[in-house]
Structures are given as C-alpha cells and as structure tokens.
mmCIF file of C-alpha atoms in Angstrom:
data_model
loop_
_atom_site.group_PDB
_atom_site.id
_atom_site.type_symbol
_atom_site.label_atom_id
_atom_site.label_comp_id
_atom_site.label_asym_id
_atom_site.label_seq_id
_atom_site.Cartn_x
_atom_site.Cartn_y
_atom_site.Cartn_z
ATOM 1 C CA UNK A 1 216.481 -92.287 124.355
ATOM 2 C CA UNK A 2 219.819 -92.564 122.540
ATOM 3 C CA UNK A 3 220.726 -96.138 123.351
ATOM 4 C CA UNK A 4 219.360 -99.117 125.196
ATOM 5 C CA UNK A 5 222.419 -100.996 126.397
ATOM 6 C CA UNK A 6 226.182 -101.055 126.127
ATOM 7 C CA UNK A 7 225.998 -103.636 123.374
ATOM 8 C CA UNK A 8 224.472 -101.006 121.116
ATOM 9 C CA UNK A 9 227.620 -98.878 121.111
ATOM 10 C CA UNK A 10 230.514 -101.324 121.051
ATOM 11 C CA UNK A 11 231.593 -99.961 117.686
ATOM 12 C CA UNK A 12 232.445 -96.578 119.209
ATOM 13 C CA UNK A 13 236.142 -95.950 119.783
ATOM 14 C CA UNK A 14 238.279 -93.369 121.502
ATOM 15 C CA UNK A 15 240.657 -90.854 119.975
ATOM 16 C CA UNK A 16 243.390 -93.470 119.590
ATOM 17 C CA UNK A 17 241.068 -96.126 118.214
ATOM 18 C CA UNK A 18 240.601 -97.897 121.530
ATOM 19 C CA UNK A 19 237.218 -99.329 122.502
ATOM 20 C CA UNK A 20 234.633 -98.527 125.151
ATOM 21 C CA UNK A 21 235.714 -99.314 128.697
ATOM 22 C CA UNK A 22 232.536 -98.420 130.637
ATOM 23 C CA UNK A 23 229.166 -96.756 130.036
ATOM 24 C CA UNK A 24 227.366 -94.677 132.666
ATOM 25 C CA UNK A 25 223.630 -94.020 132.540
ATOM 26 C CA UNK A 26 223.272 -90.423 133.684
ATOM 27 C CA UNK A 27 219.579 -90.894 134.486
ATOM 28 C CA UNK A 28 218.428 -88.029 132.295
ATOM 29 C CA UNK A 29 218.272 -89.825 128.975
ATOM 30 C CA UNK A 30 221.997 -89.438 128.271
ATOM 31 C CA UNK A 31 224.889 -91.898 128.547
ATOM 32 C CA UNK A 32 228.583 -91.185 129.062
ATOM 33 C CA UNK A 33 231.094 -93.494 127.409
ATOM 34 C CA UNK A 34 234.541 -93.890 128.954
ATOM 35 C CA UNK A 35 237.191 -95.109 126.502
ATOM 36 C CA UNK A 36 240.382 -96.977 127.297
ATOM 37 C CA UNK A 37 242.457 -94.024 126.060
ATOM 38 C CA UNK A 38 240.955 -91.802 128.766
ATOM 39 C CA UNK A 39 238.593 -89.864 126.520
ATOM 40 C CA UNK A 40 234.851 -89.619 127.150
ATOM 41 C CA UNK A 41 231.737 -88.992 125.110
ATOM 42 C CA UNK A 42 228.258 -88.023 126.358
ATOM 43 C CA UNK A 43 225.310 -88.661 124.086
ATOM 44 C CA UNK A 44 223.051 -85.716 123.214
ATOM 45 C CA UNK A 45 220.136 -85.066 125.539
ATOM 46 C CA UNK A 46 217.237 -85.424 123.120
ATOM 47 C CA UNK A 47 214.038 -84.128 124.660
ATOM 48 C CA UNK A 48 211.805 -85.373 121.827
ATOM 49 C CA UNK A 49 211.608 -88.478 119.675
ATOM 50 C CA UNK A 50 211.613 -86.266 116.588
ATOM 51 C CA UNK A 51 214.969 -84.765 117.558
ATOM 52 C CA UNK A 52 216.514 -88.201 117.956
ATOM 53 C CA UNK A 53 215.171 -89.359 114.599
ATOM 54 C CA UNK A 54 216.475 -86.216 112.911
ATOM 55 C CA UNK A 55 219.966 -86.824 114.317
ATOM 56 C CA UNK A 56 219.979 -90.504 113.291
ATOM 57 C CA UNK A 57 221.289 -91.729 109.960
ATOM 58 C CA UNK A 58 220.463 -94.832 107.939
ATOM 59 C CA UNK A 59 221.421 -97.969 109.850
ATOM 60 C CA UNK A 60 220.887 -96.390 113.269
ATOM 61 C CA UNK A 61 218.305 -97.476 115.837
ATOM 62 C CA UNK A 62 216.601 -94.889 118.026
ATOM 63 C CA UNK A 63 215.828 -96.298 121.488
ATOM 64 C CA UNK A 64 212.922 -94.612 123.268
ATOM 65 C CA UNK A 65 213.019 -94.799 127.033
ATOM 66 C CA UNK A 66 209.893 -95.300 129.174
ATOM 67 C CA UNK A 67 207.681 -92.236 129.400
ATOM 68 C CA UNK A 68 204.848 -90.365 127.750
ATOM 69 C CA UNK A 69 205.629 -88.434 124.558
ATOM 70 C CA UNK A 70 203.107 -86.024 123.036
ATOM 71 C CA UNK A 71 204.203 -85.591 119.436
ATOM 72 C CA UNK A 72 203.695 -86.960 115.955
ATOM 73 C CA UNK A 73 206.375 -89.403 114.809
ATOM 74 C CA UNK A 74 207.663 -89.049 111.245
ATOM 75 C CA UNK A 75 209.516 -92.204 110.273
ATOM 76 C CA UNK A 76 212.879 -91.947 108.507
ATOM 77 C CA UNK A 77 214.242 -94.223 105.822
ATOM 78 C CA UNK A 78 216.718 -96.726 107.224
ATOM 79 C CA UNK A 79 216.222 -95.651 110.845
ATOM 80 C CA UNK A 80 214.608 -98.248 113.118
ATOM 81 C CA UNK A 81 212.919 -97.429 116.417
ATOM 82 C CA UNK A 82 212.794 -99.542 119.563
ATOM 83 C CA UNK A 83 210.401 -98.611 122.372
ATOM 84 C CA UNK A 84 211.188 -99.737 125.885
ATOM 85 C CA UNK A 85 208.468 -101.046 128.200
ATOM 86 C CA UNK A 86 206.296 -98.175 129.430
ATOM 87 C CA UNK A 87 206.414 -95.929 126.335
ATOM 88 C CA UNK A 88 203.230 -94.063 125.390
ATOM 89 C CA UNK A 89 203.130 -92.004 122.200
ATOM 90 C CA UNK A 90 200.353 -89.423 122.061
ATOM 91 C CA UNK A 91 200.245 -88.626 118.364
ATOM 92 C CA UNK A 92 200.362 -90.331 115.007
ATOM 93 C CA UNK A 93 203.042 -92.340 113.214
ATOM 94 C CA UNK A 94 203.561 -91.487 109.546
ATOM 95 C CA UNK A 95 205.988 -91.717 106.656
ATOM 96 C CA UNK A 96 204.792 -88.244 105.542
ATOM 97 C CA UNK A 97 204.453 -89.451 101.950
ATOM 98 C CA UNK A 98 208.159 -90.273 101.588
ATOM 99 C CA UNK A 99 209.658 -93.658 100.706
ATOM 100 C CA UNK A 100 210.555 -95.214 104.040
ATOM 101 C CA UNK A 101 211.881 -98.662 104.901
ATOM 102 C CA UNK A 102 212.086 -99.214 108.653
ATOM 103 C CA UNK A 103 210.805 -101.117 111.688
ATOM 104 C CA UNK A 104 209.325 -99.982 114.985
ATOM 105 C CA UNK A 105 209.536 -102.627 117.714
ATOM 106 C CA UNK A 106 208.706 -102.905 121.396
ATOM 107 C CA UNK A 107 205.507 -102.634 123.412
ATOM 108 C CA UNK A 108 204.556 -98.991 123.113
ATOM 109 C CA UNK A 109 201.013 -97.658 123.401
ATOM 110 C CA UNK A 110 199.935 -95.412 120.522
ATOM 111 C CA UNK A 111 197.115 -92.941 121.188
ATOM 112 C CA UNK A 112 195.627 -90.215 119.000
ATOM 113 C CA UNK A 113 192.450 -88.536 120.258
ATOM 114 C CA UNK A 114 191.907 -86.305 117.216
ATOM 115 C CA UNK A 115 188.914 -87.715 115.242
ATOM 116 C CA UNK A 116 190.207 -86.333 111.939
ATOM 117 C CA UNK A 117 193.613 -88.002 112.330
ATOM 118 C CA UNK A 118 194.916 -91.503 111.841
ATOM 119 C CA UNK A 119 197.083 -93.225 114.438
ATOM 120 C CA UNK A 120 199.145 -94.668 111.597
ATOM 121 C CA UNK A 121 199.281 -93.038 108.152
ATOM 122 C CA UNK A 122 201.420 -94.626 105.433
ATOM 123 C CA UNK A 123 201.245 -93.035 101.982
ATOM 124 C CA UNK A 124 204.775 -93.090 100.568
ATOM 125 C CA UNK A 125 205.393 -94.912 97.298
ATOM 126 C CA UNK A 126 207.426 -98.099 97.824
ATOM 127 C CA UNK A 127 207.489 -97.702 101.600
ATOM 128 C CA UNK A 128 208.009 -100.986 103.454
ATOM 129 C CA UNK A 129 207.216 -100.552 107.132
ATOM 130 C CA UNK A 130 206.727 -102.905 110.070
ATOM 131 C CA UNK A 131 205.203 -101.614 113.315
ATOM 132 C CA UNK A 132 204.634 -103.391 116.641
ATOM 133 C CA UNK A 133 202.581 -101.942 119.497
ATOM 134 C CA UNK A 134 200.864 -103.120 122.653
ATOM 135 C CA UNK A 135 197.775 -100.992 121.996
ATOM 136 C CA UNK A 136 196.514 -98.644 119.279
ATOM 137 C CA UNK A 137 193.707 -96.306 120.336
ATOM 138 C CA UNK A 138 192.147 -93.642 118.146
ATOM 139 C CA UNK A 139 188.829 -91.831 117.927
ATOM 140 C CA UNK A 140 189.079 -91.610 114.142
ATOM 141 C CA UNK A 141 190.943 -94.137 111.978
ATOM 142 C CA UNK A 142 193.474 -96.492 113.520
ATOM 143 C CA UNK A 143 195.481 -97.403 110.394
ATOM 144 C CA UNK A 144 195.352 -95.644 107.017
ATOM 145 C CA UNK A 145 197.349 -96.772 103.991
ATOM 146 C CA UNK A 146 197.231 -95.221 100.535
ATOM 147 C CA UNK A 147 200.319 -95.017 98.315
ATOM 148 C CA UNK A 148 200.721 -91.654 96.601
ATOM 149 C CA UNK A 149 201.885 -93.641 93.569
ATOM 150 C CA UNK A 150 203.121 -97.160 92.828
ATOM 151 C CA UNK A 151 202.594 -99.467 95.830
ATOM 152 C CA UNK A 152 203.741 -99.857 99.402
ATOM 153 C CA UNK A 153 203.812 -102.443 102.179
ATOM 154 C CA UNK A 154 202.719 -102.210 105.783
ATOM 155 C CA UNK A 155 202.644 -104.764 108.596
ATOM 156 C CA UNK A 156 201.092 -103.775 111.918
ATOM 157 C CA UNK A 157 200.917 -106.043 114.947
ATOM 158 C CA UNK A 158 199.177 -105.004 118.159
ATOM 159 C CA UNK A 159 197.507 -106.665 121.111
ATOM 160 C CA UNK A 160 194.527 -104.291 121.102
ATOM 161 C CA UNK A 161 193.009 -102.016 118.462
ATOM 162 C CA UNK A 162 190.312 -99.862 120.040
ATOM 163 C CA UNK A 163 188.515 -96.596 120.588
ATOM 164 C CA UNK A 164 187.324 -95.679 117.101
ATOM 165 C CA UNK A 165 183.970 -93.896 116.965
ATOM 166 C CA UNK A 166 184.087 -93.030 113.278
ATOM 167 C CA UNK A 167 185.919 -94.077 110.129
ATOM 168 C CA UNK A 168 187.856 -97.367 110.394
ATOM 169 C CA UNK A 169 190.018 -99.783 112.316
ATOM 170 C CA UNK A 170 192.084 -100.010 109.130
ATOM 171 C CA UNK A 171 191.532 -98.577 105.645
ATOM 172 C CA UNK A 172 193.686 -99.512 102.630
ATOM 173 C CA UNK A 173 193.387 -97.874 99.226
ATOM 174 C CA UNK A 174 195.081 -98.059 95.852
ATOM 175 C CA UNK A 175 197.963 -100.507 95.516
ATOM 176 C CA UNK A 176 198.342 -101.131 99.233
ATOM 177 C CA UNK A 177 199.686 -104.369 100.628
ATOM 178 C CA UNK A 178 198.516 -104.376 104.216
ATOM 179 C CA UNK A 179 198.768 -106.969 106.976
ATOM 180 C CA UNK A 180 197.186 -106.278 110.362
ATOM 181 C CA UNK A 181 197.487 -108.805 113.192
ATOM 182 C CA UNK A 182 195.488 -108.135 116.359
ATOM 183 C CA UNK A 183 196.483 -110.578 119.091
ATOM 184 C CA UNK A 184 193.649 -109.937 121.569
ATOM 185 C CA UNK A 185 190.712 -107.862 120.320
ATOM 186 C CA UNK A 186 189.511 -104.971 118.176
ATOM 187 C CA UNK A 187 186.746 -102.855 119.643
ATOM 188 C CA UNK A 188 184.976 -99.734 118.422
ATOM 189 C CA UNK A 189 183.258 -97.324 120.764
ATOM 190 C CA UNK A 190 179.666 -96.249 120.195
ATOM 191 C CA UNK A 191 179.748 -93.901 117.221
ATOM 192 C CA UNK A 192 177.733 -90.734 116.835
ATOM 193 C CA UNK A 193 177.265 -89.557 113.250
ATOM 194 C CA UNK A 194 180.298 -91.305 111.745
ATOM 195 C CA UNK A 195 179.804 -94.152 109.253
ATOM 196 C CA UNK A 196 182.152 -96.575 110.996
ATOM 197 C CA UNK A 197 183.416 -99.526 108.918
ATOM 198 C CA UNK A 198 186.030 -101.672 110.682
ATOM 199 C CA UNK A 199 188.258 -103.164 107.952
ATOM 200 C CA UNK A 200 187.807 -101.160 104.767
ATOM 201 C CA UNK A 201 189.245 -101.272 101.234
ATOM 202 C CA UNK A 202 188.223 -98.753 98.573
ATOM 203 C CA UNK A 203 189.363 -96.202 95.982
ATOM 204 C CA UNK A 204 190.458 -98.677 93.292
ATOM 205 C CA UNK A 205 192.027 -100.989 95.834
ATOM 206 C CA UNK A 206 194.257 -103.378 93.881
ATOM 207 C CA UNK A 207 196.594 -104.869 96.489
ATOM 208 C CA UNK A 208 196.229 -107.325 99.357
ATOM 209 C CA UNK A 209 194.545 -106.915 102.716
ATOM 210 C CA UNK A 210 195.304 -109.511 105.390
ATOM 211 C CA UNK A 211 193.452 -109.043 108.660
ATOM 212 C CA UNK A 212 193.471 -111.496 111.547
ATOM 213 C CA UNK A 213 191.911 -111.026 114.977
ATOM 214 C CA UNK A 214 190.460 -113.311 117.672
ATOM 215 C CA UNK A 215 187.544 -111.041 118.626
ATOM 216 C CA UNK A 216 185.932 -107.925 117.182
ATOM 217 C CA UNK A 217 183.202 -105.822 118.795
ATOM 218 C CA UNK A 218 181.306 -103.090 116.918
ATOM 219 C CA UNK A 219 179.429 -100.427 118.894
ATOM 220 C CA UNK A 220 176.102 -98.945 117.934
ATOM 221 C CA UNK A 221 175.620 -95.532 116.333
ATOM 222 C CA UNK A 222 173.202 -93.145 114.652
ATOM 223 C CA UNK A 223 174.560 -93.418 111.098
ATOM 224 C CA UNK A 224 172.560 -95.691 108.768
ATOM 225 C CA UNK A 225 175.759 -96.811 107.014
ATOM 226 C CA UNK A 226 177.704 -97.554 110.189
ATOM 227 C CA UNK A 227 178.085 -100.835 112.027
ATOM 228 C CA UNK A 228 180.268 -102.729 109.557
ATOM 229 C CA UNK A 229 183.054 -105.111 110.500
ATOM 230 C CA UNK A 230 184.275 -105.626 106.907
ATOM 231 C CA UNK A 231 183.621 -103.253 104.018
ATOM 232 C CA UNK A 232 184.950 -104.093 100.551
ATOM 233 C CA UNK A 233 183.771 -101.319 98.247
ATOM 234 C CA UNK A 234 182.537 -101.762 94.684
ATOM 235 C CA UNK A 235 185.514 -100.064 93.023
ATOM 236 C CA UNK A 236 188.050 -102.744 94.007
ATOM 237 C CA UNK A 237 189.903 -104.119 90.989
ATOM 238 C CA UNK A 238 190.373 -107.649 89.660
ATOM 239 C CA UNK A 239 193.817 -107.926 91.310
ATOM 240 C CA UNK A 240 192.479 -107.131 94.784
ATOM 241 C CA UNK A 241 192.737 -109.885 97.382
ATOM 242 C CA UNK A 242 191.242 -109.759 100.867
ATOM 243 C CA UNK A 243 191.805 -112.337 103.596
ATOM 244 C CA UNK A 244 189.637 -111.605 106.632
ATOM 245 C CA UNK A 245 189.813 -114.027 109.548
ATOM 246 C CA UNK A 246 188.110 -113.265 112.861
ATOM 247 C CA UNK A 247 187.088 -115.884 115.387
ATOM 248 C CA UNK A 248 184.214 -113.904 116.927
ATOM 249 C CA UNK A 249 182.297 -110.802 115.825
ATOM 250 C CA UNK A 250 179.694 -109.099 118.015
ATOM 251 C CA UNK A 251 177.951 -106.306 116.113
ATOM 252 C CA UNK A 252 175.843 -104.256 118.525
ATOM 253 C CA UNK A 253 174.867 -101.696 115.891
ATOM 254 C CA UNK A 254 171.126 -101.170 116.220
ATOM 255 C CA UNK A 255 168.857 -98.820 114.279
ATOM 256 C CA UNK A 256 165.133 -99.001 113.637
ATOM 257 C CA UNK A 257 165.876 -98.519 109.940
ATOM 258 C CA UNK A 258 169.291 -99.427 108.512
ATOM 259 C CA UNK A 259 170.697 -99.033 105.019
ATOM 260 C CA UNK A 260 169.878 -102.191 103.054
ATOM 261 C CA UNK A 261 173.114 -101.788 101.127
ATOM 262 C CA UNK A 262 175.280 -102.845 104.065
ATOM 263 C CA UNK A 263 175.644 -105.771 106.411
ATOM 264 C CA UNK A 264 178.104 -106.671 109.119
ATOM 265 C CA UNK A 265 180.268 -108.215 106.384
ATOM 266 C CA UNK A 266 180.299 -106.634 102.907
ATOM 267 C CA UNK A 267 181.984 -107.899 99.739
ATOM 268 C CA UNK A 268 181.740 -105.909 96.512
ATOM 269 C CA UNK A 269 183.852 -105.240 93.450
ATOM 270 C CA UNK A 270 185.956 -107.454 91.196
ATOM 271 C CA UNK A 271 188.493 -108.964 93.582
ATOM 272 C CA UNK A 272 188.925 -112.316 95.277
ATOM 273 C CA UNK A 273 187.912 -112.515 98.933
ATOM 274 C CA UNK A 274 188.173 -115.183 101.618
ATOM 275 C CA UNK A 275 186.144 -114.450 104.752
ATOM 276 C CA UNK A 276 186.368 -116.772 107.755
ATOM 277 C CA UNK A 277 184.319 -116.002 110.861
ATOM 278 C CA UNK A 278 183.709 -118.771 113.363
ATOM 279 C CA UNK A 279 180.905 -116.901 115.131
ATOM 280 C CA UNK A 280 179.249 -113.690 113.897
ATOM 281 C CA UNK A 281 176.374 -112.111 115.838
ATOM 282 C CA UNK A 282 174.645 -109.197 114.115
ATOM 283 C CA UNK A 283 171.951 -107.364 116.042
ATOM 284 C CA UNK A 284 170.180 -105.261 113.409
ATOM 285 C CA UNK A 285 172.390 -105.557 110.357
ATOM 286 C CA UNK A 286 172.231 -108.292 107.785
ATOM 287 C CA UNK A 287 175.071 -110.748 108.184
ATOM 288 C CA UNK A 288 176.940 -111.107 104.875
ATOM 289 C CA UNK A 289 176.005 -108.828 101.956
ATOM 290 C CA UNK A 290 177.453 -109.436 98.499
ATOM 291 C CA UNK A 291 176.932 -106.794 95.792
ATOM 292 C CA UNK A 292 175.311 -104.279 98.129
ATOM 293 C CA UNK A 293 176.386 -101.384 95.930
ATOM 294 C CA UNK A 294 173.599 -102.454 93.577
ATOM 295 C CA UNK A 295 171.008 -100.829 95.826
ATOM 296 C CA UNK A 296 172.691 -97.435 96.032
ATOM 297 C CA UNK A 297 171.202 -96.374 92.706
ATOM 298 C CA UNK A 298 174.238 -97.144 90.565
ATOM 299 C CA UNK A 299 174.451 -100.876 89.765
ATOM 300 C CA UNK A 300 177.949 -102.114 89.062
ATOM 301 C CA UNK A 301 179.170 -104.924 86.830
ATOM 302 C CA UNK A 302 181.081 -106.775 89.517
ATOM 303 C CA UNK A 303 182.876 -110.015 88.700
ATOM 304 C CA UNK A 304 184.412 -110.874 92.057
ATOM 305 C CA UNK A 305 184.503 -114.161 93.957
ATOM 306 C CA UNK A 306 183.576 -114.421 97.640
ATOM 307 C CA UNK A 307 184.321 -117.511 99.739
ATOM 308 C CA UNK A 308 182.737 -117.502 103.206
ATOM 309 C CA UNK A 309 183.247 -120.040 105.947
ATOM 310 C CA UNK A 310 181.773 -119.873 109.434
ATOM 311 C CA UNK A 311 178.579 -119.069 111.315
ATOM 312 C CA UNK A 312 176.307 -116.022 111.067
ATOM 313 C CA UNK A 313 173.354 -115.226 113.290
ATOM 314 C CA UNK A 314 171.376 -112.060 112.490
ATOM 315 C CA UNK A 315 168.730 -111.140 115.039
ATOM 316 C CA UNK A 316 166.623 -108.801 112.893
ATOM 317 C CA UNK A 317 167.675 -109.381 109.289
ATOM 318 C CA UNK A 318 168.791 -111.964 106.774
ATOM 319 C CA UNK A 319 172.004 -113.807 107.547
ATOM 320 C CA UNK A 320 173.005 -113.646 103.875
ATOM 321 C CA UNK A 321 171.908 -111.335 101.072
ATOM 322 C CA UNK A 322 173.175 -111.175 97.508
ATOM 323 C CA UNK A 323 172.282 -108.452 95.010
ATOM 324 C CA UNK A 324 172.737 -108.256 91.286
ATOM 325 C CA UNK A 325 169.832 -110.230 89.829
ATOM 326 C CA UNK A 326 168.651 -107.162 87.921
ATOM 327 C CA UNK A 327 172.036 -106.507 86.355
ATOM 328 C CA UNK A 328 172.847 -109.132 83.722
ATOM 329 C CA UNK A 329 176.467 -107.976 83.583
ATOM 330 C CA UNK A 330 177.014 -108.902 87.207
ATOM 331 C CA UNK A 331 178.780 -112.246 87.475
ATOM 332 C CA UNK A 332 179.822 -112.142 91.098
ATOM 333 C CA UNK A 333 179.996 -115.589 92.657
ATOM 334 C CA UNK A 334 179.564 -116.545 96.295
ATOM 335 C CA UNK A 335 180.752 -119.827 97.755
ATOM 336 C CA UNK A 336 179.518 -120.629 101.255
ATOM 337 C CA UNK A 337 181.128 -123.722 102.728
ATOM 338 C CA UNK A 338 181.088 -125.465 106.099
ATOM 339 C CA UNK A 339 178.765 -122.751 107.322
ATOM 340 C CA UNK A 340 175.646 -122.081 109.361
ATOM 341 C CA UNK A 341 173.417 -119.113 108.436
ATOM 342 C CA UNK A 342 170.568 -118.262 110.811
ATOM 343 C CA UNK A 343 168.088 -115.464 111.274
ATOM 344 C CA UNK A 344 166.535 -114.849 114.671
ATOM 345 C CA UNK A 345 162.930 -114.117 115.491
ATOM 346 C CA UNK A 346 162.633 -110.676 117.036
ATOM 347 C CA UNK A 347 158.961 -109.610 117.419
ATOM 348 C CA UNK A 348 160.029 -105.957 117.665
ATOM 349 C CA UNK A 349 162.088 -105.922 114.476
ATOM 350 C CA UNK A 350 160.904 -103.369 111.917
ATOM 351 C CA UNK A 351 162.996 -104.677 109.040
ATOM 352 C CA UNK A 352 161.345 -107.219 106.765
ATOM 353 C CA UNK A 353 164.017 -108.088 104.249
ATOM 354 C CA UNK A 354 163.923 -111.213 102.155
ATOM 355 C CA UNK A 355 167.217 -112.296 100.690
ATOM 356 C CA UNK A 356 167.830 -113.018 97.014
ATOM 357 C CA UNK A 357 170.450 -115.580 96.103
ATOM 358 C CA UNK A 358 172.227 -115.841 92.779
ATOM 359 C CA UNK A 359 175.217 -117.993 91.819
ATOM 360 C CA UNK A 360 175.438 -119.301 95.348
ATOM 361 C CA UNK A 361 176.998 -122.652 96.229
ATOM 362 C CA UNK A 362 176.703 -124.423 99.579
ATOM 363 C CA UNK A 363 179.638 -126.744 99.855
ATOM 364 C CA UNK A 364 180.586 -129.270 102.496
#
C-alpha cells in the first residue's frame, strides 16, 4: 500500500543523485526501485494501514491497495490517503481528537458493525477533513462531529449511507461545520429500541450543517422518539444554519402511539433553517414539526426561522404542526412556500392530533 504508480516516486534518487530507472511491483504490497546508478530500494512491507500512516510524514500520500482491512484508521495531520478500487475498511475513521488536515479519496467501502461506534468520528479542534467513500455502513452512527474546542470542518461524500438501526446518519454538535453529500440514497434499517434520528444537530450546535441526498428511507422501530429524518434540537444557537435538501423521503416508522414532540422533520432552537423536500411520505409521524420541544415539559424561548419548500403527505397525522402558542417568549417563525401539505385518511389510525399554527406564512 506504499505507492500507486511510478509517478508517485519520481522524486526519489539513487546514491549519486540519479533518478529512478524502473519500478517493479513485487506483488506483495512492496515495490522495488532500480536507480540509474545501480542501487535499489524496496519499500517497506506494511501489513496494516495504521503502520503505513505511522511511517508517513506530512506531505506524503498513503496508497491503500485493494483488499479488506479490519482496523480503525486514525488520520494524521498532513498525510492524505488514497484507496484503490476494491478497498473495504472494517472499522472507524477518526482524528482521535487531534488537529488534522487531510483528505481521503477513492472508492473504498467503510463498515463498522459495532452499534456503540461511529463510522466516522471527528472531534479535533480546527480539523479540516475531506473524505470520499463508495459506501458507509454502520449499525450505530454513520458520521459524528463534535469539536473538543473551537471549531472544525468536515466534508463527506458517499454514494450510499446505510445500515443504521440506532442513533444517526450524521450528528453534528458544538461549532461543527459539516457537509454531507449522498449521491444515491441514505437508508436506515428497522431499529429496535434506539431513538434513530437521521440528520441531527444538538448540544449547542452553532455551526453549519449542509446535507444533500436524492432519496432517504427511514425504517420502523419500537422507540416512540425514533423515525426522524431531520432533528434540529432546541439548544441550537442563533448562529446555527441548517440546509437540508432531499428529493424523496419515505418514513416507514409506524407505532400505535408516537411521541407528539417529533415528526419526520423537526426544527427547533434559535437558528436559521432551510428545508427542501420534493416528496415526503410519513406513515405514522407528523410531517414537519416546529417547536416540538415545547411539549416535553420544558418550553423554550426559541427565536429561529424555518423555511420549508416541498410536499408532505402524512398518512396518520398532521402534515405540519407548530408549537409555542402558550409561551409568549417564543417568536419562532415558519415560512412555507411553493408547498403542498396533505393528511391522509386512515380509518385505523389511533392518533387524533390537530395542528396549531402560529406566525406561519404561505408564500407563492
């Protein structure tokens, strides 16, 4: 996994300062360089990605050859990683809380089957990391970002984000600046007792969340707070910005009695949020809920602004619900434009919720 092609090592020179004459792939992960002065050099035979990263210094690129690697990957400042076609990493990718600036490119598959882990965990202050994968699969959280102090930046691009049965597709906290681009689809498995919430910001979130995906599917589960595609918690600050754009959402979460505080899409707190969903189908959840934290027993004085554009169909519940009428300090505003909000007629539905609207504008 030391190098990808001869062009990566043209700066090497022999004992007399002469350049590389030929490079031989030994077929075992090592390469032998033959110099014009007659000397040779064989690259180390790294058996793990971690060993190659440890040996690399700032400015180097670690090339991972096709194969399956079962290990956690700790990123290193200034060391980029390129994954060849056919790489599967069974573990998590993390900056381990250190300040790391680097890129990981290629079409690797990232898998972590430990429910308590995250596939990607970025917590270092001032880290600036860009990651590209073909698929990210995790039974817990796919992407977790929380700076230990200050702020950090993370960009993740993947074709597929799938497998979660609890926690989140992506969760950003504190002063995170997070961009997640899913090129094909995001899909959660049926959850058990976990309160799954797809795209989540919380814990005094004060940065930016940018999430874009063509299609998102949410599985059902037994937790009354599960079944959320977007969850913006009530403690987000006035500087928080969320841009959530998904062409199609299918929320199959179905319970006889769900928490009234949560819908498929949830916007709370003091930030500014733009939510665009061309087609949202919600089986048992309400569609869009603004100020849902008001029904948890601790009303908040939220002053955020929510702009929604798209279509919501909720089979069993209201397509839109806004709380806060009993809290005079709440000045949250909702703007719904170019939209269609519909509730279905399900004779077997047990939920009889009537929505309350306040400071709501329909705009065309």
